Coordinates of C-alpha atoms (C1' of nucleotides) in Angstrom, one line a residue:
Chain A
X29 CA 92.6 55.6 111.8
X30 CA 94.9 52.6 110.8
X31 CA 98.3 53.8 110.0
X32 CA 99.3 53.2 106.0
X33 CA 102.6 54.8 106.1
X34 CA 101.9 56.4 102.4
X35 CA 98.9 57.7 104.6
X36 CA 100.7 60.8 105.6
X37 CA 102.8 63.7 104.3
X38 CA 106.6 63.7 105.0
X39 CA 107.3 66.6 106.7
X40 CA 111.1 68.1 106.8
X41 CA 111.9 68.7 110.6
X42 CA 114.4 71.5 111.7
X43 CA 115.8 73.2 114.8
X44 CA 115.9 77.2 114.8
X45 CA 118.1 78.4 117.3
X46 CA 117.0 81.8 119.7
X47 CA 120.7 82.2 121.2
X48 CA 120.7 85.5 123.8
X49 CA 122.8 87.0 125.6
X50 CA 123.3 90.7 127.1
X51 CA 126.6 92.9 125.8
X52 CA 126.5 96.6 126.3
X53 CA 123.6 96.8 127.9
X54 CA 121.7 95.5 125.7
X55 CA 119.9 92.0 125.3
X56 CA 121.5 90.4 121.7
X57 CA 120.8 87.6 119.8
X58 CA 122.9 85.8 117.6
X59 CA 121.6 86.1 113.7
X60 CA 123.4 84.7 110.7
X61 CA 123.3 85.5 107.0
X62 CA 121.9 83.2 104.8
X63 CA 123.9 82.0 101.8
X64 CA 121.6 80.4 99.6
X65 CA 117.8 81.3 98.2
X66 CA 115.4 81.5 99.1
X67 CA 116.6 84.9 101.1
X68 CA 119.7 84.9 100.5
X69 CA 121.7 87.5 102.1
X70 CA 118.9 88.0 104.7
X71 CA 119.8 87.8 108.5
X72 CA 118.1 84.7 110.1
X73 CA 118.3 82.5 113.0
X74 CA 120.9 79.7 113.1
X75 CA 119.3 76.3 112.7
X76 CA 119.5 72.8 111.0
X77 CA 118.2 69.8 109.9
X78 CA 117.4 67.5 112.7
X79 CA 119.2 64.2 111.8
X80 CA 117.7 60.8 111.6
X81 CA 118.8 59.1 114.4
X82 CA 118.8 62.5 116.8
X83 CA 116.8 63.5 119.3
X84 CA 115.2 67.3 119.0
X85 CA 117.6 68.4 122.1
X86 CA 120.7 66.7 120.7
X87 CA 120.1 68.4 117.6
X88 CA 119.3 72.0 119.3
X89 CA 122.3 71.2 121.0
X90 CA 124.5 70.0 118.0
X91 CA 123.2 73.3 116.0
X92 CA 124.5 75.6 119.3
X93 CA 128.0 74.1 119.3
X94 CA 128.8 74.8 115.4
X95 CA 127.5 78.1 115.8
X96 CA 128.9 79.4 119.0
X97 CA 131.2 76.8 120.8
X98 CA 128.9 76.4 123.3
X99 CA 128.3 73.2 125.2
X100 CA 124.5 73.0 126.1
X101 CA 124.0 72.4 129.4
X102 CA 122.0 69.3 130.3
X103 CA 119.3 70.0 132.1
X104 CA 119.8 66.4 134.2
X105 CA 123.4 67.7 135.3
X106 CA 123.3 69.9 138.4
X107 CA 126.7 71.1 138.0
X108 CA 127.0 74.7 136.9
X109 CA 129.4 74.7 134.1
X110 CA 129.7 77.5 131.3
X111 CA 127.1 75.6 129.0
X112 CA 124.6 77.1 127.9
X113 CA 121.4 77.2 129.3
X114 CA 119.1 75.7 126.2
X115 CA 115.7 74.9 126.2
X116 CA 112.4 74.2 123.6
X117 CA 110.9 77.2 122.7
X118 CA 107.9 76.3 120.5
X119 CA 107.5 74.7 117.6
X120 CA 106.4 76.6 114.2
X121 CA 104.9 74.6 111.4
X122 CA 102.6 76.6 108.8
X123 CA 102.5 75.1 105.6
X124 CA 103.7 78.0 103.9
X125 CA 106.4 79.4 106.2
X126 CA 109.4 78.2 103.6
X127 CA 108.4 78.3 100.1
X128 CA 110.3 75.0 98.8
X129 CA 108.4 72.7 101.1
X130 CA 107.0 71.5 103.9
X131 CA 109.0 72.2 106.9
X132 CA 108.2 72.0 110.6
X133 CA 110.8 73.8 112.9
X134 CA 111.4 73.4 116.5
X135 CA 112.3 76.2 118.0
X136 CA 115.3 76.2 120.7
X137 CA 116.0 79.3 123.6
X138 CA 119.7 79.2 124.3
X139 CA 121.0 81.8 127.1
X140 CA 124.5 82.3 127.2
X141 CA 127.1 84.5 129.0
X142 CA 128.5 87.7 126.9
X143 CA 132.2 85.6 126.6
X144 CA 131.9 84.0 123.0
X145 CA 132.4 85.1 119.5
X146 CA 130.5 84.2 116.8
X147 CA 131.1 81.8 114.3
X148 CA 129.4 81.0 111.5
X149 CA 131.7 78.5 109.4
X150 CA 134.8 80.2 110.7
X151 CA 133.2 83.8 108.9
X152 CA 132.6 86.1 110.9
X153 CA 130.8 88.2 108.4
X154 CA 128.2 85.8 108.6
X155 CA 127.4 86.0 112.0
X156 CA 126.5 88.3 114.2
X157 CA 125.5 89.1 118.0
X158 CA 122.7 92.1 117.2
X159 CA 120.0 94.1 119.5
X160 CA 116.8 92.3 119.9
X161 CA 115.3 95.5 119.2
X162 CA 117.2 95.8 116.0
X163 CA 116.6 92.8 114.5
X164 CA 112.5 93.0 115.5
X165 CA 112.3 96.3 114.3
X166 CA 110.0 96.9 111.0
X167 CA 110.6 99.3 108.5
X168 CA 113.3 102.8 109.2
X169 CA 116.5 102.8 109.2
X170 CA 118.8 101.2 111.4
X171 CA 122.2 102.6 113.1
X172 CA 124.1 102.1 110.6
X173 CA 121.8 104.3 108.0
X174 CA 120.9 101.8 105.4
X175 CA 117.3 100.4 105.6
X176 CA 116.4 97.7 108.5
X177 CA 116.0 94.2 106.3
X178 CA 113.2 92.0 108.1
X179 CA 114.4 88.0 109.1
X180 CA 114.4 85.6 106.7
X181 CA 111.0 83.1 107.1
X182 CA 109.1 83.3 110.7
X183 CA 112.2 83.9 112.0
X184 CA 110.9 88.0 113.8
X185 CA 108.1 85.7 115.8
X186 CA 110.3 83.0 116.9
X187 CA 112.8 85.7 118.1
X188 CA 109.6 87.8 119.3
X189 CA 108.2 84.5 121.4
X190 CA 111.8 83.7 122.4
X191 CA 112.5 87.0 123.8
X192 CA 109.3 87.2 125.6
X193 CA 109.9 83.8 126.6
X194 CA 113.1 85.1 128.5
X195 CA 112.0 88.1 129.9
X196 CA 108.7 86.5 131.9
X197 CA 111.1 83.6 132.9
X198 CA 113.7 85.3 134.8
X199 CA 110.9 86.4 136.8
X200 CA 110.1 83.1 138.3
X201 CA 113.3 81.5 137.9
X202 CA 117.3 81.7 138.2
X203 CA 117.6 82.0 134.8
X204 CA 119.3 85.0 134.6
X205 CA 122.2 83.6 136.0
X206 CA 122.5 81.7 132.2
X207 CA 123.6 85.1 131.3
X208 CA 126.4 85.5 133.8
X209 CA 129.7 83.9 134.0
X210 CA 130.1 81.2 136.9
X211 CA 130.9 84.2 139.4
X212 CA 129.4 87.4 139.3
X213 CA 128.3 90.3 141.1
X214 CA 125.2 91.0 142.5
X215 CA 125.5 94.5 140.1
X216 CA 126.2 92.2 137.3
X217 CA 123.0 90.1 138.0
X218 CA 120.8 93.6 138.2
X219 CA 122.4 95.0 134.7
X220 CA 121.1 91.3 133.4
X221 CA 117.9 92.1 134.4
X222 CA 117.7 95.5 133.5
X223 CA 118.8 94.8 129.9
X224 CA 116.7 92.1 129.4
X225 CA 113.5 93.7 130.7
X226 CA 114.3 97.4 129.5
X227 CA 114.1 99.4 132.3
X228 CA 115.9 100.4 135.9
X229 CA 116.4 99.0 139.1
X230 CA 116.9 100.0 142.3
X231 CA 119.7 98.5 143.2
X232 CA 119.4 98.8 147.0
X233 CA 116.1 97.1 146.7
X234 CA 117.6 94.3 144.0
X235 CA 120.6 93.3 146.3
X236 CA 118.0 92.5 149.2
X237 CA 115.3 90.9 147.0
X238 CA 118.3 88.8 145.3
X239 CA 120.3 87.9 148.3
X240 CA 117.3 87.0 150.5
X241 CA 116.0 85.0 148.0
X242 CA 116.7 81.7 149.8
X243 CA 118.9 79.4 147.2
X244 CA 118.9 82.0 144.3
X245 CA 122.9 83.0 145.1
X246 CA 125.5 81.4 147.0
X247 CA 128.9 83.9 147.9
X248 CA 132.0 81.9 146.4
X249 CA 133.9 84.0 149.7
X250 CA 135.9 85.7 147.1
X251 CA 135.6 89.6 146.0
X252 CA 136.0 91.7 142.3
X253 CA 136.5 95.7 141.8
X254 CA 135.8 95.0 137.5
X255 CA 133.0 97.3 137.7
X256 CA 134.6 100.0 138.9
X257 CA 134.0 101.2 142.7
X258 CA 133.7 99.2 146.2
X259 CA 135.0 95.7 145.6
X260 CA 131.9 93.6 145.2
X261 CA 130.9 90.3 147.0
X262 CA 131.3 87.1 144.1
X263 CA 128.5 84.9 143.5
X264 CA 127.7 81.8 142.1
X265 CA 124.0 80.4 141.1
X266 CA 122.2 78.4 144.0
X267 CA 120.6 75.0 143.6
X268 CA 117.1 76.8 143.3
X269 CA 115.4 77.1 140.1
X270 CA 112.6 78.3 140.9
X271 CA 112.4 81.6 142.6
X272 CA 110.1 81.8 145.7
X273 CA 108.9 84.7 146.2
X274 CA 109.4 85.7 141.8
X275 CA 111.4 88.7 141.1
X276 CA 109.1 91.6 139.8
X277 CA 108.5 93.4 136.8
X278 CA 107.9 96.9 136.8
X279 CA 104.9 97.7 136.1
X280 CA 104.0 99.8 132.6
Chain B
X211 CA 124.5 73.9 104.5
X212 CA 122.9 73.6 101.1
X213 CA 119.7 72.8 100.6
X214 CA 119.5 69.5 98.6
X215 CA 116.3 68.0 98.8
X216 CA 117.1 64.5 99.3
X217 CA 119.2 66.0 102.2
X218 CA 117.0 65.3 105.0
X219 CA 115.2 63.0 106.7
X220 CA 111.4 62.5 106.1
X221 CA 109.4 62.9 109.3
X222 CA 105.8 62.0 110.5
X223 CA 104.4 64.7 112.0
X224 CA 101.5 64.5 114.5
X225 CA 99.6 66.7 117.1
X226 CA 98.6 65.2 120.2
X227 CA 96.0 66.4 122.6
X228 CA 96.0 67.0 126.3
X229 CA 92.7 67.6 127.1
X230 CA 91.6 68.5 130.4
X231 CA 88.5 69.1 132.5
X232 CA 87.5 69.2 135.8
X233 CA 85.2 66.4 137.3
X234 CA 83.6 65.5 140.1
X235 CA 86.4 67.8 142.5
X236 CA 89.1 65.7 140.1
X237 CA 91.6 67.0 137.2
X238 CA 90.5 64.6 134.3
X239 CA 92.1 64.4 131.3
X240 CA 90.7 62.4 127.8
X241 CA 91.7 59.0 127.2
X242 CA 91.1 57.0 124.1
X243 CA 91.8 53.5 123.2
X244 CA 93.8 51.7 120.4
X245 CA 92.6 49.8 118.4
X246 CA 95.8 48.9 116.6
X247 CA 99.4 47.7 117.3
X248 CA 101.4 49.0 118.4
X249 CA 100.2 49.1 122.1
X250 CA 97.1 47.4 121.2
X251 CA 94.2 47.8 123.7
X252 CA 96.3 50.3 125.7
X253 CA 94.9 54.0 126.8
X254 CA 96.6 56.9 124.5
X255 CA 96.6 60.6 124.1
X256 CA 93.8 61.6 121.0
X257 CA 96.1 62.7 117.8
X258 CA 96.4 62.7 114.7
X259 CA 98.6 63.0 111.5
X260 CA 98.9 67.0 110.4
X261 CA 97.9 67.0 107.1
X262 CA 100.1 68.3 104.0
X263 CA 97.8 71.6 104.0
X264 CA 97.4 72.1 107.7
X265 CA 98.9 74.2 110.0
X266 CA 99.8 73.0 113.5
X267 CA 97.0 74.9 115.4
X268 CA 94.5 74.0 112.8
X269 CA 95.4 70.1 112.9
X270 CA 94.8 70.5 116.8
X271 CA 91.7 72.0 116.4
X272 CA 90.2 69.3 114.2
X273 CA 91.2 66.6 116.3
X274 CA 89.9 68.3 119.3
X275 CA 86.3 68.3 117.0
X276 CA 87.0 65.0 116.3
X277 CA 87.2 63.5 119.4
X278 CA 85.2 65.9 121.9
X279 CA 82.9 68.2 119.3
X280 CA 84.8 70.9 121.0
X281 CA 85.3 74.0 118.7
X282 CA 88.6 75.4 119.4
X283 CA 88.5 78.9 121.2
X284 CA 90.4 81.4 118.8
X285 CA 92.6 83.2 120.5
X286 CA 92.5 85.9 117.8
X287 CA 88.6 86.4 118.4
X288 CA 88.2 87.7 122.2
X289 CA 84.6 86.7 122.1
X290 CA 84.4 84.4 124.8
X291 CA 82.1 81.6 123.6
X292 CA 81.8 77.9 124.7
X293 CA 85.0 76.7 122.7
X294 CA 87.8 75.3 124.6
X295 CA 91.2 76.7 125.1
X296 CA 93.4 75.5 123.0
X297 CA 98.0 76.1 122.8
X298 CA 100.7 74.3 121.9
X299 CA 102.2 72.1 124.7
X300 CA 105.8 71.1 123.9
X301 CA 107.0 68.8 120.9
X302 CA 108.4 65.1 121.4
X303 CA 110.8 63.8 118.9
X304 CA 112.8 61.0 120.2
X305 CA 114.0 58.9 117.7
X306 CA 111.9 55.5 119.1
X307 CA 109.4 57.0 121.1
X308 CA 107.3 55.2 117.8
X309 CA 108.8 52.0 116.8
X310 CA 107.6 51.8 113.4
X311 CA 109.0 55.0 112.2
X312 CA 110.2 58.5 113.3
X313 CA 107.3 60.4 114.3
X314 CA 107.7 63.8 115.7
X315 CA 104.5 65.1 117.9
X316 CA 103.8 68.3 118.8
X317 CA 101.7 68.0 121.6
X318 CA 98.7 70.9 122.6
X319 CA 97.0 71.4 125.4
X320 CA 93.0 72.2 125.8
X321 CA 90.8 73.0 128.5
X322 CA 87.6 72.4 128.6
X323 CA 84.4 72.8 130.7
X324 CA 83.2 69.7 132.5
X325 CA 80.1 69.4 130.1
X326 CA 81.1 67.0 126.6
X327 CA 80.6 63.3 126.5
X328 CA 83.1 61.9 125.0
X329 CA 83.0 60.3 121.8
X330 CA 85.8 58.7 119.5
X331 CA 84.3 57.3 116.6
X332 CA 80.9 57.1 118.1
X333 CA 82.2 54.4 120.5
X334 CA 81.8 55.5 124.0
X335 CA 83.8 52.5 124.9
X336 CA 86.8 54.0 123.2
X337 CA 87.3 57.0 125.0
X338 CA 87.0 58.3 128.6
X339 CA 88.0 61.2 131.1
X340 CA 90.2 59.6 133.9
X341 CA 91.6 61.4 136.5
X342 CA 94.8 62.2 135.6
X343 CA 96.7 60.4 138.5
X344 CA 95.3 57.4 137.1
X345 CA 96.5 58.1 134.1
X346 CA 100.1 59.1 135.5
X347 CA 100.2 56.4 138.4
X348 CA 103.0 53.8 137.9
X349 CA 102.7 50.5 138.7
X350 CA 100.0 48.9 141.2
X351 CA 96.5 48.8 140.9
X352 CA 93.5 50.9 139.5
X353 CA 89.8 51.6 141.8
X354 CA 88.5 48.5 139.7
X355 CA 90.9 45.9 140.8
X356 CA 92.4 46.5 137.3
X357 CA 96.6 46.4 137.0
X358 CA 97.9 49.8 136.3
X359 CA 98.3 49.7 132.4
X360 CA 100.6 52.8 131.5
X361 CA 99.9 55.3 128.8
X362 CA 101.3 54.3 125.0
X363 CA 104.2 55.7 124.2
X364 CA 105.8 58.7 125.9
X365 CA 101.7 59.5 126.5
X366 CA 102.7 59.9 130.3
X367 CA 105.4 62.3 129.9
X368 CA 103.0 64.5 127.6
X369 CA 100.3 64.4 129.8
X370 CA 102.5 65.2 132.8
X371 CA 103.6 68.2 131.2
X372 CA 100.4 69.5 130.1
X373 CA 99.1 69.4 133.5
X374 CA 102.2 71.3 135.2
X375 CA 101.5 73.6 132.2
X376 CA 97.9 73.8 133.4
X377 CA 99.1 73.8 137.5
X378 CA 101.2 77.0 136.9
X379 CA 99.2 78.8 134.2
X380 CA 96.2 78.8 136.2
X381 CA 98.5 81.5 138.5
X382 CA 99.0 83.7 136.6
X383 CA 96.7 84.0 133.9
X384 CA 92.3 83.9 133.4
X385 CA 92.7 80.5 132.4
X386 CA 90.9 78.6 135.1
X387 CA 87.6 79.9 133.5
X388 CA 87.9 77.9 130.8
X389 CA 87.0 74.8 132.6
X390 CA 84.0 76.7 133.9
X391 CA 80.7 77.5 132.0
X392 CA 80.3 80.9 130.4
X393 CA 79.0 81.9 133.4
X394 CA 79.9 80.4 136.5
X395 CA 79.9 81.6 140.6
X396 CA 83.1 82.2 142.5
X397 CA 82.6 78.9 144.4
X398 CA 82.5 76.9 141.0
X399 CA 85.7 78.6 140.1
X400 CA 87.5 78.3 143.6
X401 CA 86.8 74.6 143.1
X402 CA 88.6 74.4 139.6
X403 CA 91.4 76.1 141.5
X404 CA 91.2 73.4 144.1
X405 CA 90.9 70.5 142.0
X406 CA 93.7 71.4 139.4
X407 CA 96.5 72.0 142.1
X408 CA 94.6 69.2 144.6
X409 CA 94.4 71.7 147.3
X410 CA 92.1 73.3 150.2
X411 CA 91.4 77.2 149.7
X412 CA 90.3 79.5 151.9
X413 CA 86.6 80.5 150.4
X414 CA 87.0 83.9 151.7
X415 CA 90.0 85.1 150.9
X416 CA 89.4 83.3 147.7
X417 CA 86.6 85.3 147.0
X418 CA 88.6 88.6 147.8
X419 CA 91.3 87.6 145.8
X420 CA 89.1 86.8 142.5
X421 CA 86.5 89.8 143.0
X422 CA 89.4 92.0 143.6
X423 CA 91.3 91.1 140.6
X424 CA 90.6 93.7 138.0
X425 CA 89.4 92.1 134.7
X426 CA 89.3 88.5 136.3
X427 CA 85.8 88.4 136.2
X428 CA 82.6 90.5 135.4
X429 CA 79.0 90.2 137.1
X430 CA 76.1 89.3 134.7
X431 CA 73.8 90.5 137.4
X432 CA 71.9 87.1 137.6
X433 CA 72.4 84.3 140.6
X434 CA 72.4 80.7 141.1
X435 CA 71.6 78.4 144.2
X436 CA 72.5 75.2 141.8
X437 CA 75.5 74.5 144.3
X438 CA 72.7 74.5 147.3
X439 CA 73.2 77.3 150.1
X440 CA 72.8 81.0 149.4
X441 CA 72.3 81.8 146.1
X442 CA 75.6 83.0 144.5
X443 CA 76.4 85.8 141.9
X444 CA 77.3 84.9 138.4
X445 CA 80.3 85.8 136.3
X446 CA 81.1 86.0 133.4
X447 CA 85.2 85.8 132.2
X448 CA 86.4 89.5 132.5
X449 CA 88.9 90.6 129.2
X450 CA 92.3 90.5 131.3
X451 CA 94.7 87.2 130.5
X452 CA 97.0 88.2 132.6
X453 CA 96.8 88.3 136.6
X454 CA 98.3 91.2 138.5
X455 CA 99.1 90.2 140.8
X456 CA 98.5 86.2 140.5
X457 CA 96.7 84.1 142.3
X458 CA 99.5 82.2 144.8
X459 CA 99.5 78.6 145.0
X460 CA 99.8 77.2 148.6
X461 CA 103.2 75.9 149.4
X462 CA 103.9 72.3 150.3
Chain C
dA200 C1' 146.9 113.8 151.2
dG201 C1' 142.4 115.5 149.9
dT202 C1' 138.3 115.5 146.9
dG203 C1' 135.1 113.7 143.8
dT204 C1' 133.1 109.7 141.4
dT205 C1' 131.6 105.2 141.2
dT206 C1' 129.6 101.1 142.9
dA207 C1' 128.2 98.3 146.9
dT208 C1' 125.7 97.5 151.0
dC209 C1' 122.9 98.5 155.2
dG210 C1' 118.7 100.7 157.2
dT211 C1' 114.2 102.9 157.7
dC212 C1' 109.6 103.7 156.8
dA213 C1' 104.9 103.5 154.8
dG214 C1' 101.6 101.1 152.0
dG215 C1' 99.7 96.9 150.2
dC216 C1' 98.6 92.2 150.0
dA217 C1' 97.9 87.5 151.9
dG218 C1' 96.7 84.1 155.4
dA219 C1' 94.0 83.1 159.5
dC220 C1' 89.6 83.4 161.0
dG221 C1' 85.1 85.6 163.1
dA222 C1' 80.5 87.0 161.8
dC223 C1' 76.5 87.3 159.2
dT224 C1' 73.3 86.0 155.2
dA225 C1' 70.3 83.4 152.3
dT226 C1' 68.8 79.3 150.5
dG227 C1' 67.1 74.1 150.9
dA228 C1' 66.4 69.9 153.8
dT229 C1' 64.5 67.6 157.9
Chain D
dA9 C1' 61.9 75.7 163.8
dT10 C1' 66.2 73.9 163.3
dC11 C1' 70.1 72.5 160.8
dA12 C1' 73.3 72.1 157.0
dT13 C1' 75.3 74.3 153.2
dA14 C1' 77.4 77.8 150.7
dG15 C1' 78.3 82.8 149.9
dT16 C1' 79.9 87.4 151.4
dC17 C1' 81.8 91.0 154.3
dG18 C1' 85.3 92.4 157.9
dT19 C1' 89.3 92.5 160.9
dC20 C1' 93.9 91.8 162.3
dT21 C1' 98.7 90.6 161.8
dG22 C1' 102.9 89.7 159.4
dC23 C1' 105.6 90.0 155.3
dC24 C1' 107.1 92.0 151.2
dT25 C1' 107.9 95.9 148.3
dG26 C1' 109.0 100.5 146.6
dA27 C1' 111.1 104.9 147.8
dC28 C1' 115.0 106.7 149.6
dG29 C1' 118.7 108.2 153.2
dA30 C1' 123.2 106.9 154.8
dT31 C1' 127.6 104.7 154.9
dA32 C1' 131.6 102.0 152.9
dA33 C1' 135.4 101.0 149.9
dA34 C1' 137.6 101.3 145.9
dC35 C1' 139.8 104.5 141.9
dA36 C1' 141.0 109.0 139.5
dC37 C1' 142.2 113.2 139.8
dT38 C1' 144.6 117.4 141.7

DNA sequence: AGTGTTTATCGTCAGGCAGACGACTATGAT
DNA sequence: ATCATAGTCGTCTGCCTGACGATAAACACT
């Protein structure tokens, strides 16, 4: 196959953004309204062009800090700052997934603490943290009584893969941490998983799982009362990212 | 963001395959050579230019044909017949990881039964299974004597994911049966185990684990003694993907 | 001050699964 | 016949998990 640059179709590369995070109980993800055709007005993910001299990571990363604020948090830096944890997804390319042209899109996962507002362009209107469960949802009605308005492109099955992607990696990792603040409670960490997986935990039985997991939490020494009750013990993440024996799923 | 066309960069885009099989007790993945600049003469990853009506999983598929005769195995048709496994990997966009021009590869991964020949082009010469820590190894010298001549481009780094993909995903999903035969004896898939995460396993509890497993695998009722010793039963792949509980790699 | 509520944390117990390993079976090779 | 090879069935022990009782330390009432 010798390589004739005219020889091959120029594709149009782009990074979708999957940006969670868990508010009220419930596992969000950041959607923003499209301005322009083609469905315009429609909810969709955040995304971009990738640029010509970027890498698909600089641009995932570039996309996240002019939507939320967020610094991503490289991967090669041990440090635990409040980046963002931010990672490839998958990458969706059917020829007819936008209808002006060809356009392959990398998808990102971004996990993030509850902390940040949206913005979209400094309008708020235009961005939004909503219920993974909303925004997947086909067909009815939503909360707010008018009808639920699908996401704009492939965007329901890159939030669908992200979302799964999420909920089976927390299992095996210290993911979930992404979701806390730099100190948290051992409470806080359960509600994380108990959001993001849909159901309830014991939490007698999470606080010995979590805390004898060896490098999952590390105590900072220092104590909270913001969730009401006995003062809990703070936490920050451990070095480990991989979690040995996994965390498990309830079953069904 | 408005949507000019002349807004974005043009991209080649490109699937590249990690194929695996197993070998002679050995992870082998396929190797072909190229034939032009740049890395001239130098071992590469088989892939391809996705063409202007393709999508991603099709342009996979037909280089997989291409280059092995393997039919893909569709995921959306359970029947289990002899076509490989076939998923998207990860995608690789660095700006240089081609010199000539910005190619962005989106690499898959398929797993395959020990059986095909290889063939690129119809010249044997051109294409081989090595094992992959040949493939990976840095520096020193190959079983022939040979200098260690590294993969083309970021080939290493793609095939070094793949197999990790392949190493964990083996755990906790059916996988491992696709580098077996449609039907195969628990020995044959206790040494794919043992050969893809380059360990010893206990043949009896392995044989506990893997009969016990409901849905890993289903008798056909006949036996084999083509592995010498007592004739063993023969399997077929049971329906479940997912293991539950998983198989457990050894530590260390 | 006492009582209730909330959340955190420690303990106990039974069942299940995994690793280590002994024992037996059924074939082919010498 | 004997050996080597590979497959299959059991046993035992330790660890982990799920279910759940009990205690601790805060706050909000009255």
């Amino acid at each position: 196959m010798p390589y004739d640059p005219s020889a091959f179709p120029p594709f149009a590369v782009t990074v979708d953004l999957v940006v969670l995070t868990v508010r009220r109980h419930a596992l969000c993800a950041l959607a923003v309204r499209r301005g322009e055709p083609p469905f315009q007005g429609r909810w969709a993910l955040p995304g971009g062009f990738v640029r010509a001299d970027e890498d698909l990571a600089q641009a995932a990363a570039r996309e996240l800090a002019e939507e939320t604020g967020l610094r991503a948090h490289d991967p090669a830096v041990p440090v635990q700052d409040n980046g963002a944890h931010l990672e490839q997804l998958a990458t969706y390319g059917d020829p007819k997934r936008d209808p002006r042209m060809r356009v392959v899109s990398v998808a990102h996962l971004a996990l993030a603490p509850d902390l940040p507002a949206p913005r979209a362009g400094g309008d708020a209107s235009n961005a939004r943290w909503a219920p993974v469960e909303e925004l997947l949802q086909q067909g009815g009605y939503g909360r707010d009584g008018e009808p639920v308005v699908p996401l704009a492109f492939d965007h329901a099955q890159i939030l669908s893969d992200g979302v799964e992607r999420a909920r089976s990696k927390i299992e095996y990792s210290s993911l979930a941490t992404a979701f806390c603040p730099p100190e948290f409670t051992v409470g806080e960490l359960r509600r994380v998983y108990e959001a993001v997986w849909g159901v309830a935990l014991d939490p007698r039985n999470f606080h010995r799982k979590v805390t004898g997991t060896p490098g999952f939490l590390v105590p900072t020494g220092g104590t909270t009362t913001r969730q009401g009750g006995r003062p809990a013990q703070l936490f920050r993440a451990g070095g480990a990212t991989l979690l040995n024996p996994p965390m498990l799923r309830p079953e069904v």
